[in-house]
Amino acid sequence: MLLAIDCGNTNTVFSIWDGTEFIGTWRTSTEWQRTADQYYVWLSTLMKFQKIDVEITDMIISSTVPRVVFNLRVLADRYFHTRPIVVGKPDCLLPVDVRVDGGTAVGPDRLVNTVGGYDLHGGDLIVVDFGTATTFDVVSEDGAYIGGVIAPGVNLSLEALHHAAAALPHVDIAKPQKVIGTNTVACMQSGVFWGYVGLVKEICARIKGERAREMKIISTGGLAPLFQQTEDLFDEFHDDLTMHGLTVIHRYNKENN
Ligand SMILES: Nc1ncnc2c1ncn2[C@@H]1O[C@H](COP(=O)(O)OP(=O)(O)OP(=O)(O)O)[C@@H](O)[C@H]1O
Ligand SMILES: CC(C)(CO)[C@@H](O)C(=O)NCCC(=O)O
Ligand SMILES: [K+]
């Protein structure tokens, strides 16, 4: 069975794929110091707790944090006796082209989202991922990753305000009732929430303009539903788009490598 690992700058998600569906998904904070032994204790405990008794034979990793890959490789070797596929490494084949400036190391999560989105919807897509950063990945008609946009993430924007301004507290994102905030927290939430609604609309409109064609907008990441409930920003939301993309890349490598 496949263990798919999506390692972002804030959180790392482990999912087990049985070939048809994900039978378990667990999340931990991303820390490059975490050792293979620590991962194993954590994962095996959670698997036992959910009575998931399966043998992991394959592993695929997407990591936006290069340093964590070493210990995940040790995990694969020591506990599962397998060599992981690492997205972005030369020996990992991708079922889509990447058309960007020479020397650009595109984030593996963006490549995986491109593959996952293309598999589910075909081409001419904008994939919006609300993680540590908010990324827009532009997928051409033939499924290639042709570039995109990187904006500061929602939580990062709120944290930046808190850190840089002595009188601004730590605030969690929420949809404000009105645009005009009548207290500090409401003002901050309004700036980030409505600012983000505008950001998403403007960027998507400009991408469509530059491409001069209609494009489907799909979203993923924990905060996408919060925005979707207000305005019709996206055509579709997929909670596990990155994980889906990892299973597609794994299958492609098994068949072609
Ligand atoms: N309604 C909500 N309000 C506030 N935070 C939320 C809400 N729903 C989800 N979140 C948070 O949104 C964040 C986004 O999760 P996601 O997995 O997409 O990205 P991440 O883990 O923060 O970033 P990365 O993948 O870059 O590490 C998570 O930290 C999650 O706890
Ligand atoms: C933009 C992030 C941080 C989003 O997770 C990641 O995809 C990344 O580190 N990208 C590298 C630069 C690029 O994608 O062009
Ligand atoms: K993510």
PDB file of C-alpha atoms and ligand atoms in Angstrom:
ATOM      1  CA  MET A   1       0.000   0.000   0.000  1.00  0.00           C
ATOM      2  CA  LEU A   2       1.059   3.555  -0.704  1.00  0.00           C
ATOM      3  CA  LEU A   3       2.024   6.097   1.915  1.00  0.00           C
ATOM      4  CA  ALA A   4       1.758   9.580   0.382  1.00  0.00           C
ATOM      5  CA  ILE A   5       3.403  12.455   2.236  1.00  0.00           C
ATOM      6  CA  ASP A   6       2.691  16.116   1.522  1.00  0.00           C
ATOM      7  CA  CYS A   7       5.121  18.246   3.430  1.00  0.00           C
ATOM      8  CA  GLY A   8       4.326  21.963   3.471  1.00  0.00           C
ATOM      9  CA  ASN A   9       6.118  24.777   5.257  1.00  0.00           C
ATOM     10  CA  THR A  10       3.634  24.639   8.145  1.00  0.00           C
ATOM     11  CA  ASN A  11       2.088  21.166   8.154  1.00  0.00           C
ATOM     12  CA  THR A  12       2.915  17.698   6.923  1.00  0.00           C
ATOM     13  CA  VAL A  13       0.121  15.333   5.904  1.00  0.00           C
ATOM     14  CA  PHE A  14       0.460  11.547   5.687  1.00  0.00           C
ATOM     15  CA  SER A  15      -2.213   9.538   3.836  1.00  0.00           C
ATOM     16  CA  ILE A  16      -2.506   5.842   3.094  1.00  0.00           C
ATOM     17  CA  TRP A  17      -3.943   4.987  -0.319  1.00  0.00           C
ATOM     18  CA  ASP A  18      -5.281   1.479  -0.853  1.00  0.00           C
ATOM     19  CA  GLY A  19      -5.532   1.853  -4.634  1.00  0.00           C
ATOM     20  CA  THR A  20      -9.127   3.052  -4.503  1.00  0.00           C
ATOM     21  CA  GLU A  21      -9.392   5.407  -1.556  1.00  0.00           C
ATOM     22  CA  PHE A  22      -7.506   7.014   1.290  1.00  0.00           C
ATOM     23  CA  ILE A  23      -7.985   4.823   4.355  1.00  0.00           C
ATOM     24  CA  GLY A  24      -6.230   7.119   6.822  1.00  0.00           C
ATOM     25  CA  THR A  25      -4.961  10.704   6.903  1.00  0.00           C
ATOM     26  CA  TRP A  26      -2.924  12.335   9.660  1.00  0.00           C
ATOM     27  CA  ARG A  27      -1.365  15.734  10.067  1.00  0.00           C
ATOM     28  CA  THR A  28       1.658  16.908  11.998  1.00  0.00           C
ATOM     29  CA  SER A  29       3.605  20.156  12.082  1.00  0.00           C
ATOM     30  CA  THR A  30       6.598  20.314   9.764  1.00  0.00           C
ATOM     31  CA  GLU A  31       9.902  20.095  11.621  1.00  0.00           C
ATOM     32  CA  TRP A  32      13.036  19.127   9.807  1.00  0.00           C
ATOM     33  CA  GLN A  33      14.619  17.853  13.030  1.00  0.00           C
ATOM     34  CA  ARG A  34      11.998  15.109  13.432  1.00  0.00           C
ATOM     35  CA  THR A  35      13.695  11.753  13.015  1.00  0.00           C
ATOM     36  CA  ALA A  36      12.551   8.633  11.179  1.00  0.00           C
ATOM     37  CA  ASP A  37      11.988   6.920  14.530  1.00  0.00           C
ATOM     38  CA  GLN A  38       9.756   9.742  15.710  1.00  0.00           C
ATOM     39  CA  TYR A  39       7.709   9.613  12.504  1.00  0.00           C
ATOM     40  CA  TYR A  40       7.304   5.879  12.866  1.00  0.00           C
ATOM     41  CA  VAL A  41       6.146   5.976  16.479  1.00  0.00           C
ATOM     42  CA  TRP A  42       3.638   8.681  15.623  1.00  0.00           C
ATOM     43  CA  LEU A  43       2.321   7.001  12.475  1.00  0.00           C
ATOM     44  CA  SER A  44       2.123   3.451  13.817  1.00  0.00           C
ATOM     45  CA  THR A  45       0.315   4.644  16.949  1.00  0.00           C
ATOM     46  CA  LEU A  46      -2.313   6.468  14.907  1.00  0.00           C
ATOM     47  CA  MET A  47      -2.708   3.525  12.544  1.00  0.00           C
ATOM     48  CA  LYS A  48      -3.257   1.184  15.476  1.00  0.00           C
ATOM     49  CA  PHE A  49      -5.726   3.593  17.045  1.00  0.00           C
ATOM     50  CA  GLN A  50      -7.775   3.542  13.838  1.00  0.00           C
ATOM     51  CA  LYS A  51      -7.327  -0.217  13.467  1.00  0.00           C
ATOM     52  CA  ILE A  52      -5.563   0.188  10.135  1.00  0.00           C
ATOM     53  CA  ASP A  53      -3.440  -2.917   9.811  1.00  0.00           C
ATOM     54  CA  VAL A  54      -1.805  -2.751   6.396  1.00  0.00           C
ATOM     55  CA  GLU A  55       1.662  -3.158   4.993  1.00  0.00           C
ATOM     56  CA  ILE A  56       3.204  -0.052   3.468  1.00  0.00           C
ATOM     57  CA  THR A  57       5.150  -1.064   0.384  1.00  0.00           C
ATOM     58  CA  ASP A  58       5.471   2.240  -1.462  1.00  0.00           C
ATOM     59  CA  MET A  59       6.099   5.824  -0.536  1.00  0.00           C
ATOM     60  CA  ILE A  60       5.844   9.122  -2.422  1.00  0.00           C
ATOM     61  CA  ILE A  61       6.894  12.476  -0.997  1.00  0.00           C
ATOM     62  CA  SER A  62       6.258  16.075  -2.019  1.00  0.00           C
ATOM     63  CA  SER A  63       8.203  18.453   0.166  1.00  0.00           C
ATOM     64  CA  THR A  64       8.448  22.218  -0.003  1.00  0.00           C
ATOM     65  CA  VAL A  65      11.056  21.963   2.771  1.00  0.00           C
ATOM     66  CA  PRO A  66      14.150  20.229   1.343  1.00  0.00           C
ATOM     67  CA  ARG A  67      15.654  19.381   4.741  1.00  0.00           C
ATOM     68  CA  VAL A  68      12.814  17.106   5.868  1.00  0.00           C
ATOM     69  CA  VAL A  69      13.332  14.706   2.980  1.00  0.00           C
ATOM     70  CA  PHE A  70      16.404  13.091   4.529  1.00  0.00           C
ATOM     71  CA  ASN A  71      14.561  11.737   7.570  1.00  0.00           C
ATOM     72  CA  LEU A  72      11.562  10.696   5.462  1.00  0.00           C
ATOM     73  CA  ARG A  73      13.932   8.677   3.273  1.00  0.00           C
ATOM     74  CA  VAL A  74      15.303   7.005   6.390  1.00  0.00           C
ATOM     75  CA  LEU A  75      11.712   6.249   7.461  1.00  0.00           C
ATOM     76  CA  ALA A  76      11.049   4.580   4.102  1.00  0.00           C
ATOM     77  CA  ASP A  77      14.230   2.555   4.214  1.00  0.00           C
ATOM     78  CA  ARG A  78      14.286   1.512   7.872  1.00  0.00           C
ATOM     79  CA  TYR A  79      10.624   0.782   8.491  1.00  0.00           C
ATOM     80  CA  PHE A  80       9.064   0.064   5.100  1.00  0.00           C
ATOM     81  CA  HIS A  81      12.059  -1.277   3.152  1.00  0.00           C
ATOM     82  CA  THR A  82      11.213   0.844   0.148  1.00  0.00           C
ATOM     83  CA  ARG A  83      12.799   3.666  -1.829  1.00  0.00           C
ATOM     84  CA  PRO A  84      10.514   6.675  -1.916  1.00  0.00           C
ATOM     85  CA  ILE A  85       9.638   8.631  -5.034  1.00  0.00           C
ATOM     86  CA  VAL A  86      10.446  12.273  -4.321  1.00  0.00           C
ATOM     87  CA  VAL A  87       8.618  14.787  -6.533  1.00  0.00           C
ATOM     88  CA  GLY A  88      11.011  17.228  -8.140  1.00  0.00           C
ATOM     89  CA  LYS A  89      13.985  14.830  -8.101  1.00  0.00           C
ATOM     90  CA  PRO A  90      15.299  13.829 -11.543  1.00  0.00           C
ATOM     91  CA  ASP A  91      14.235  10.197 -11.150  1.00  0.00           C
ATOM     92  CA  CYS A  92      10.597  11.146 -10.515  1.00  0.00           C
ATOM     93  CA  LEU A  93       8.730  11.270 -13.823  1.00  0.00           C
ATOM     94  CA  LEU A  94       5.846  13.693 -14.224  1.00  0.00           C
ATOM     95  CA  PRO A  95       2.897  13.033 -16.515  1.00  0.00           C
ATOM     96  CA  VAL A  96       2.817  16.732 -17.477  1.00  0.00           C
ATOM     97  CA  ASP A  97       5.305  19.262 -18.902  1.00  0.00           C
ATOM     98  CA  VAL A  98       6.762  22.110 -16.873  1.00  0.00           C
ATOM     99  CA  ARG A  99       7.243  25.253 -18.992  1.00  0.00           C
ATOM    100  CA  VAL A 100       9.004  27.896 -16.917  1.00  0.00           C
ATOM    101  CA  ASP A 101      12.216  29.920 -17.042  1.00  0.00           C
ATOM    102  CA  GLY A 102      15.379  27.818 -16.985  1.00  0.00           C
ATOM    103  CA  GLY A 103      16.750  27.251 -13.489  1.00  0.00           C
ATOM    104  CA  THR A 104      13.379  27.679 -11.754  1.00  0.00           C
ATOM    105  CA  ALA A 105      12.789  25.099  -9.047  1.00  0.00           C
ATOM    106  CA  VAL A 106       8.996  25.021  -9.024  1.00  0.00           C
ATOM    107  CA  GLY A 107       7.539  24.004  -5.659  1.00  0.00           C
ATOM    108  CA  PRO A 108       6.737  20.290  -5.795  1.00  0.00           C
ATOM    109  CA  ASP A 109       3.327  20.959  -4.234  1.00  0.00           C
ATOM    110  CA  ARG A 110       2.478  23.117  -7.242  1.00  0.00           C
ATOM    111  CA  LEU A 111       3.534  20.397  -9.672  1.00  0.00           C
ATOM    112  CA  VAL A 112       1.485  17.855  -7.742  1.00  0.00           C
ATOM    113  CA  ASN A 113      -1.551  20.164  -7.709  1.00  0.00           C
ATOM    114  CA  THR A 114      -1.172  20.609 -11.462  1.00  0.00           C
ATOM    115  CA  VAL A 115      -1.140  16.849 -12.003  1.00  0.00           C
ATOM    116  CA  GLY A 116      -4.071  16.294  -9.618  1.00  0.00           C
ATOM    117  CA  GLY A 117      -6.112  19.091 -11.159  1.00  0.00           C
ATOM    118  CA  TYR A 118      -5.442  17.970 -14.732  1.00  0.00           C
ATOM    119  CA  ASP A 119      -6.360  14.393 -13.861  1.00  0.00           C
ATOM    120  CA  LEU A 120      -9.715  15.465 -12.433  1.00  0.00           C
ATOM    121  CA  HIS A 121     -10.657  18.296 -14.790  1.00  0.00           C
ATOM    122  CA  GLY A 122      -8.450  18.304 -17.870  1.00  0.00           C
ATOM    123  CA  GLY A 123      -6.552  21.426 -18.923  1.00  0.00           C
ATOM    124  CA  ASP A 124      -7.141  25.197 -18.923  1.00  0.00           C
ATOM    125  CA  LEU A 125      -7.173  25.351 -15.151  1.00  0.00           C
ATOM    126  CA  ILE A 126      -6.216  27.705 -12.376  1.00  0.00           C
ATOM    127  CA  VAL A 127      -5.419  25.819  -9.165  1.00  0.00           C
ATOM    128  CA  VAL A 128      -5.567  27.967  -6.028  1.00  0.00           C
ATOM    129  CA  ASP A 129      -3.945  26.461  -2.919  1.00  0.00           C
ATOM    130  CA  PHE A 130      -4.396  28.186   0.451  1.00  0.00           C
ATOM    131  CA  GLY A 131      -1.359  26.991   2.401  1.00  0.00           C
ATOM    132  CA  THR A 132       1.451  28.890   4.104  1.00  0.00           C
ATOM    133  CA  ALA A 133       1.553  30.845   0.866  1.00  0.00           C
ATOM    134  CA  THR A 134      -1.444  31.162  -1.437  1.00  0.00           C
ATOM    135  CA  THR A 135      -0.422  29.853  -4.824  1.00  0.00           C
ATOM    136  CA  PHE A 136      -2.094  30.018  -8.198  1.00  0.00           C
ATOM    137  CA  ASP A 137      -0.892  27.360 -10.619  1.00  0.00           C
ATOM    138  CA  VAL A 138      -1.769  27.856 -14.265  1.00  0.00           C
ATOM    139  CA  VAL A 139      -2.368  24.649 -16.197  1.00  0.00           C
ATOM    140  CA  SER A 140      -2.417  24.774 -19.990  1.00  0.00           C
ATOM    141  CA  GLU A 141      -4.772  22.963 -22.311  1.00  0.00           C
ATOM    142  CA  ASP A 142      -2.406  19.957 -22.420  1.00  0.00           C
ATOM    143  CA  GLY A 143      -1.879  19.797 -18.665  1.00  0.00           C
ATOM    144  CA  ALA A 144       1.488  21.587 -18.498  1.00  0.00           C
ATOM    145  CA  TYR A 145       2.404  23.774 -15.551  1.00  0.00           C
ATOM    146  CA  ILE A 146       3.084  27.110 -17.246  1.00  0.00           C
ATOM    147  CA  GLY A 147       3.624  29.363 -14.240  1.00  0.00           C
ATOM    148  CA  GLY A 148       1.455  31.173 -11.773  1.00  0.00           C
ATOM    149  CA  VAL A 149       1.351  33.465  -8.788  1.00  0.00           C
ATOM    150  CA  ILE A 150       2.661  33.293  -5.210  1.00  0.00           C
ATOM    151  CA  ALA A 151       0.949  35.520  -2.628  1.00  0.00           C
ATOM    152  CA  PRO A 152       1.413  35.616   1.147  1.00  0.00           C
ATOM    153  CA  GLY A 153      -0.855  33.116   2.885  1.00  0.00           C
ATOM    154  CA  VAL A 154      -3.911  34.198   4.843  1.00  0.00           C
ATOM    155  CA  ASN A 155      -2.539  33.213   8.252  1.00  0.00           C
ATOM    156  CA  LEU A 156       0.873  34.592   7.344  1.00  0.00           C
ATOM    157  CA  SER A 157      -0.659  37.974   6.491  1.00  0.00           C
ATOM    158  CA  LEU A 158      -2.400  38.153   9.854  1.00  0.00           C
ATOM    159  CA  GLU A 159       0.779  37.055  11.649  1.00  0.00           C
ATOM    160  CA  ALA A 160       2.796  39.681   9.806  1.00  0.00           C
ATOM    161  CA  LEU A 161       0.466  42.412  11.078  1.00  0.00           C
ATOM    162  CA  HIS A 162       0.726  41.088  14.620  1.00  0.00           C
ATOM    163  CA  HIS A 163       4.517  40.861  14.506  1.00  0.00           C
ATOM    164  CA  ALA A 164       5.200  44.192  12.882  1.00  0.00           C
ATOM    165  CA  ALA A 165       2.733  46.384  14.779  1.00  0.00           C
ATOM    166  CA  ALA A 166       2.990  46.597  18.566  1.00  0.00           C
ATOM    167  CA  ALA A 167      -0.714  47.254  19.109  1.00  0.00           C
ATOM    168  CA  LEU A 168      -2.079  44.546  16.813  1.00  0.00           C
ATOM    169  CA  PRO A 169      -2.983  41.264  18.506  1.00  0.00           C
ATOM    170  CA  HIS A 170      -2.790  37.701  17.211  1.00  0.00           C
ATOM    171  CA  VAL A 171      -6.021  37.121  15.290  1.00  0.00           C
ATOM    172  CA  ASP A 172      -7.510  34.078  13.598  1.00  0.00           C
ATOM    173  CA  ILE A 173      -9.112  34.510  10.225  1.00  0.00           C
ATOM    174  CA  ALA A 174     -12.897  34.677  10.134  1.00  0.00           C
ATOM    175  CA  LYS A 175     -15.434  36.140   7.786  1.00  0.00           C
ATOM    176  CA  PRO A 176     -16.318  39.593   9.118  1.00  0.00           C
ATOM    177  CA  GLN A 177     -19.961  40.637   9.071  1.00  0.00           C
ATOM    178  CA  LYS A 178     -19.171  43.999   7.547  1.00  0.00           C
ATOM    179  CA  VAL A 179     -16.294  45.688   5.775  1.00  0.00           C
ATOM    180  CA  ILE A 180     -16.087  48.551   8.265  1.00  0.00           C
ATOM    181  CA  GLY A 181     -14.627  47.051  11.424  1.00  0.00           C
ATOM    182  CA  THR A 182     -15.606  48.736  14.708  1.00  0.00           C
ATOM    183  CA  ASN A 183     -12.851  47.100  16.767  1.00  0.00           C
ATOM    184  CA  THR A 184      -9.239  46.149  16.125  1.00  0.00           C
ATOM    185  CA  VAL A 185      -9.858  42.459  15.526  1.00  0.00           C
ATOM    186  CA  ALA A 186     -12.723  43.135  13.115  1.00  0.00           C
ATOM    187  CA  CYS A 187     -10.587  45.687  11.241  1.00  0.00           C
ATOM    188  CA  MET A 188      -7.764  43.192  10.816  1.00  0.00           C
ATOM    189  CA  GLN A 189     -10.086  40.382   9.756  1.00  0.00           C
ATOM    190  CA  SER A 190     -11.747  42.693   7.283  1.00  0.00           C
ATOM    191  CA  GLY A 191      -8.438  43.751   5.749  1.00  0.00           C
ATOM    192  CA  VAL A 192      -7.261  40.226   5.234  1.00  0.00           C
ATOM    193  CA  PHE A 193     -10.598  38.579   4.392  1.00  0.00           C
ATOM    194  CA  TRP A 194     -11.947  41.144   1.918  1.00  0.00           C
ATOM    195  CA  GLY A 195      -8.462  41.899   0.668  1.00  0.00           C
ATOM    196  CA  TYR A 196      -8.128  38.232  -0.135  1.00  0.00           C
ATOM    197  CA  VAL A 197     -11.490  38.045  -1.892  1.00  0.00           C
ATOM    198  CA  GLY A 198     -10.289  40.898  -4.087  1.00  0.00           C
ATOM    199  CA  LEU A 199      -6.889  39.321  -4.598  1.00  0.00           C
ATOM    200  CA  VAL A 200      -8.325  36.029  -5.755  1.00  0.00           C
ATOM    201  CA  LYS A 201     -10.844  37.681  -8.109  1.00  0.00           C
ATOM    202  CA  GLU A 202      -8.318  40.054  -9.640  1.00  0.00           C
ATOM    203  CA  ILE A 203      -5.576  37.495 -10.128  1.00  0.00           C
ATOM    204  CA  CYS A 204      -7.916  34.942 -11.696  1.00  0.00           C
ATOM    205  CA  ALA A 205      -9.436  37.565 -14.009  1.00  0.00           C
ATOM    206  CA  ARG A 206      -5.983  38.696 -15.115  1.00  0.00           C
ATOM    207  CA  ILE A 207      -4.790  35.134 -15.687  1.00  0.00           C
ATOM    208  CA  LYS A 208      -7.843  34.487 -17.885  1.00  0.00           C
ATOM    209  CA  GLY A 209      -7.146  37.767 -19.704  1.00  0.00           C
ATOM    210  CA  GLU A 210      -3.499  36.888 -20.327  1.00  0.00           C
ATOM    211  CA  ARG A 211      -4.466  33.433 -21.564  1.00  0.00           C
ATOM    212  CA  ALA A 212      -7.367  34.900 -23.537  1.00  0.00           C
ATOM    213  CA  ARG A 213      -9.591  31.934 -22.776  1.00  0.00           C
ATOM    214  CA  GLU A 214     -12.022  30.586 -20.244  1.00  0.00           C
ATOM    215  CA  MET A 215     -10.363  28.628 -17.457  1.00  0.00           C
ATOM    216  CA  LYS A 216     -11.808  26.537 -14.682  1.00  0.00           C
ATOM    217  CA  ILE A 217     -10.782  27.658 -11.200  1.00  0.00           C
ATOM    218  CA  ILE A 218     -10.316  24.931  -8.627  1.00  0.00           C
ATOM    219  CA  SER A 219      -9.222  25.374  -5.043  1.00  0.00           C
ATOM    220  CA  THR A 220      -7.671  23.359  -2.270  1.00  0.00           C
ATOM    221  CA  GLY A 221      -6.345  23.989   1.237  1.00  0.00           C
ATOM    222  CA  GLY A 222      -8.044  24.396   4.589  1.00  0.00           C
ATOM    223  CA  LEU A 223      -9.164  27.981   4.106  1.00  0.00           C
ATOM    224  CA  ALA A 224     -10.723  27.699   0.664  1.00  0.00           C
ATOM    225  CA  PRO A 225     -14.227  26.869   1.986  1.00  0.00           C
ATOM    226  CA  LEU A 226     -14.211  29.988   4.174  1.00  0.00           C
ATOM    227  CA  PHE A 227     -13.826  32.133   1.065  1.00  0.00           C
ATOM    228  CA  GLN A 228     -16.112  30.070  -1.086  1.00  0.00           C
ATOM    229  CA  GLN A 229     -19.026  30.491   1.338  1.00  0.00           C
ATOM    230  CA  THR A 230     -19.059  34.222   0.643  1.00  0.00           C
ATOM    231  CA  GLU A 231     -18.417  34.740  -3.007  1.00  0.00           C
ATOM    232  CA  ASP A 232     -18.441  32.365  -5.872  1.00  0.00           C
ATOM    233  CA  LEU A 233     -14.680  32.435  -6.311  1.00  0.00           C
ATOM    234  CA  PHE A 234     -14.058  28.850  -7.445  1.00  0.00           C
ATOM    235  CA  ASP A 235     -15.758  26.383  -9.740  1.00  0.00           C
ATOM    236  CA  GLU A 236     -14.753  23.488  -7.515  1.00  0.00           C
ATOM    237  CA  PHE A 237     -13.085  22.736  -4.173  1.00  0.00           C
ATOM    238  CA  HIS A 238     -11.033  19.607  -3.497  1.00  0.00           C
ATOM    239  CA  ASP A 239     -10.013  18.972   0.037  1.00  0.00           C
ATOM    240  CA  ASP A 240      -7.347  16.422  -0.945  1.00  0.00           C
ATOM    241  CA  LEU A 241      -6.117  17.644  -4.330  1.00  0.00           C
ATOM    242  CA  THR A 242      -2.426  17.385  -3.424  1.00  0.00           C
ATOM    243  CA  MET A 243      -2.885  13.846  -2.121  1.00  0.00           C
ATOM    244  CA  HIS A 244      -4.779  12.911  -5.259  1.00  0.00           C
ATOM    245  CA  GLY A 245      -1.967  14.295  -7.411  1.00  0.00           C
ATOM    246  CA  LEU A 246       0.561  12.234  -5.457  1.00  0.00           C
ATOM    247  CA  THR A 247      -1.327   9.013  -6.203  1.00  0.00           C
ATOM    248  CA  VAL A 248      -1.436   9.906  -9.911  1.00  0.00           C
ATOM    249  CA  ILE A 249       2.324  10.575 -10.007  1.00  0.00           C
ATOM    250  CA  HIS A 250       3.020   7.372  -8.099  1.00  0.00           C
ATOM    251  CA  ARG A 251       0.985   5.324 -10.577  1.00  0.00           C
ATOM    252  CA  TYR A 252       2.653   7.035 -13.526  1.00  0.00           C
ATOM    253  CA  ASN A 253       6.122   6.205 -12.182  1.00  0.00           C
ATOM    254  CA  LYS A 254       5.169   2.580 -11.510  1.00  0.00           C
ATOM    255  CA  GLU A 255       3.953   2.240 -15.086  1.00  0.00           C
ATOM    256  CA  ASN A 256       6.780   4.124 -16.803  1.00  0.00           C
ATOM    257  CA  ASN A 257       9.903   3.906 -14.674  1.00  0.00           C
TER     258      ASN A 257
HETATM  259  N1  LIG B   1     -12.091  27.852   9.337  1.00  0.00           N
HETATM  260  C1  LIG B   1     -10.785  27.955   9.569  1.00  0.00           C
HETATM  261  N2  LIG B   1     -10.306  28.986  10.264  1.00  0.00           N
HETATM  262  C2  LIG B   1      -8.996  29.113  10.504  1.00  0.00           C
HETATM  263  N3  LIG B   1      -8.078  28.242  10.072  1.00  0.00           N
HETATM  264  C3  LIG B   1      -8.495  27.184   9.366  1.00  0.00           C
HETATM  265  C4  LIG B   1      -9.853  26.969   9.071  1.00  0.00           C
HETATM  266  N4  LIG B   1      -9.958  25.816   8.343  1.00  0.00           N
HETATM  267  C5  LIG B   1      -8.712  25.349   8.192  1.00  0.00           C
HETATM  268  N5  LIG B   1      -7.839  26.162   8.805  1.00  0.00           N
HETATM  269  C6  LIG B   1      -6.387  26.080   8.823  1.00  0.00           C
HETATM  270  O1  LIG B   1      -5.981  26.401   7.524  1.00  0.00           O
HETATM  271  C7  LIG B   1      -4.678  25.996   7.350  1.00  0.00           C
HETATM  272  C8  LIG B   1      -4.540  25.568   5.926  1.00  0.00           C
HETATM  273  O2  LIG B   1      -4.279  24.217   5.837  1.00  0.00           O
HETATM  274  P1  LIG B   1      -3.443  23.670   4.638  1.00  0.00           P
HETATM  275  O3  LIG B   1      -3.144  22.249   4.901  1.00  0.00           O
HETATM  276  O4  LIG B   1      -4.131  23.994   3.395  1.00  0.00           O
HETATM  277  O5  LIG B   1      -2.140  24.528   4.687  1.00  0.00           O
HETATM  278  P2  LIG B   1      -1.006  24.598   5.786  1.00  0.00           P
HETATM  279  O6  LIG B   1      -0.834  23.271   6.381  1.00  0.00           O
HETATM  280  O7  LIG B   1      -1.290  25.731   6.737  1.00  0.00           O
HETATM  281  O8  LIG B   1       0.177  25.073   4.887  1.00  0.00           O
HETATM  282  P3  LIG B   1       1.312  24.217   4.192  1.00  0.00           P
HETATM  283  O9  LIG B   1       0.620  23.163   3.389  1.00  0.00           O
HETATM  284  O10 LIG B   1       2.022  25.246   3.393  1.00  0.00           O
HETATM  285  O11 LIG B   1       2.100  23.656   5.322  1.00  0.00           O
HETATM  286  C9  LIG B   1      -4.406  24.915   8.397  1.00  0.00           C
HETATM  287  O12 LIG B   1      -3.454  25.401   9.315  1.00  0.00           O
HETATM  288  C10 LIG B   1      -5.782  24.729   9.082  1.00  0.00           C
HETATM  289  O13 LIG B   1      -5.656  24.480  10.450  1.00  0.00           O
HETATM  290  C1  LIG B   2       5.290  28.705  -2.842  1.00  0.00           C
HETATM  291  C2  LIG B   2       5.374  27.536  -1.893  1.00  0.00           C
HETATM  292  C3  LIG B   2       6.020  27.970  -0.580  1.00  0.00           C
HETATM  293  C4  LIG B   2       3.931  27.079  -1.612  1.00  0.00           C
HETATM  294  O1  LIG B   2       3.894  25.977  -0.792  1.00  0.00           O
HETATM  295  C5  LIG B   2       6.146  26.356  -2.545  1.00  0.00           C
HETATM  296  O2  LIG B   2       5.502  25.917  -3.679  1.00  0.00           O
HETATM  297  C6  LIG B   2       7.564  26.730  -2.904  1.00  0.00           C
HETATM  298  O3  LIG B   2       8.420  26.761  -2.044  1.00  0.00           O
HETATM  299  N1  LIG B   2       7.814  27.013  -4.209  1.00  0.00           N
HETATM  300  C7  LIG B   2       9.113  27.326  -4.759  1.00  0.00           C
HETATM  301  C8  LIG B   2       9.066  28.435  -5.761  1.00  0.00           C
HETATM  302  C9  LIG B   2       8.117  28.223  -6.921  1.00  0.00           C
HETATM  303  O4  LIG B   2       7.170  27.435  -6.848  1.00  0.00           O
HETATM  304  O5  LIG B   2       8.304  28.879  -7.962  1.00  0.00           O
HETATM  305  K     K B   3      -0.660  22.473   1.281  1.00  0.00           K
END
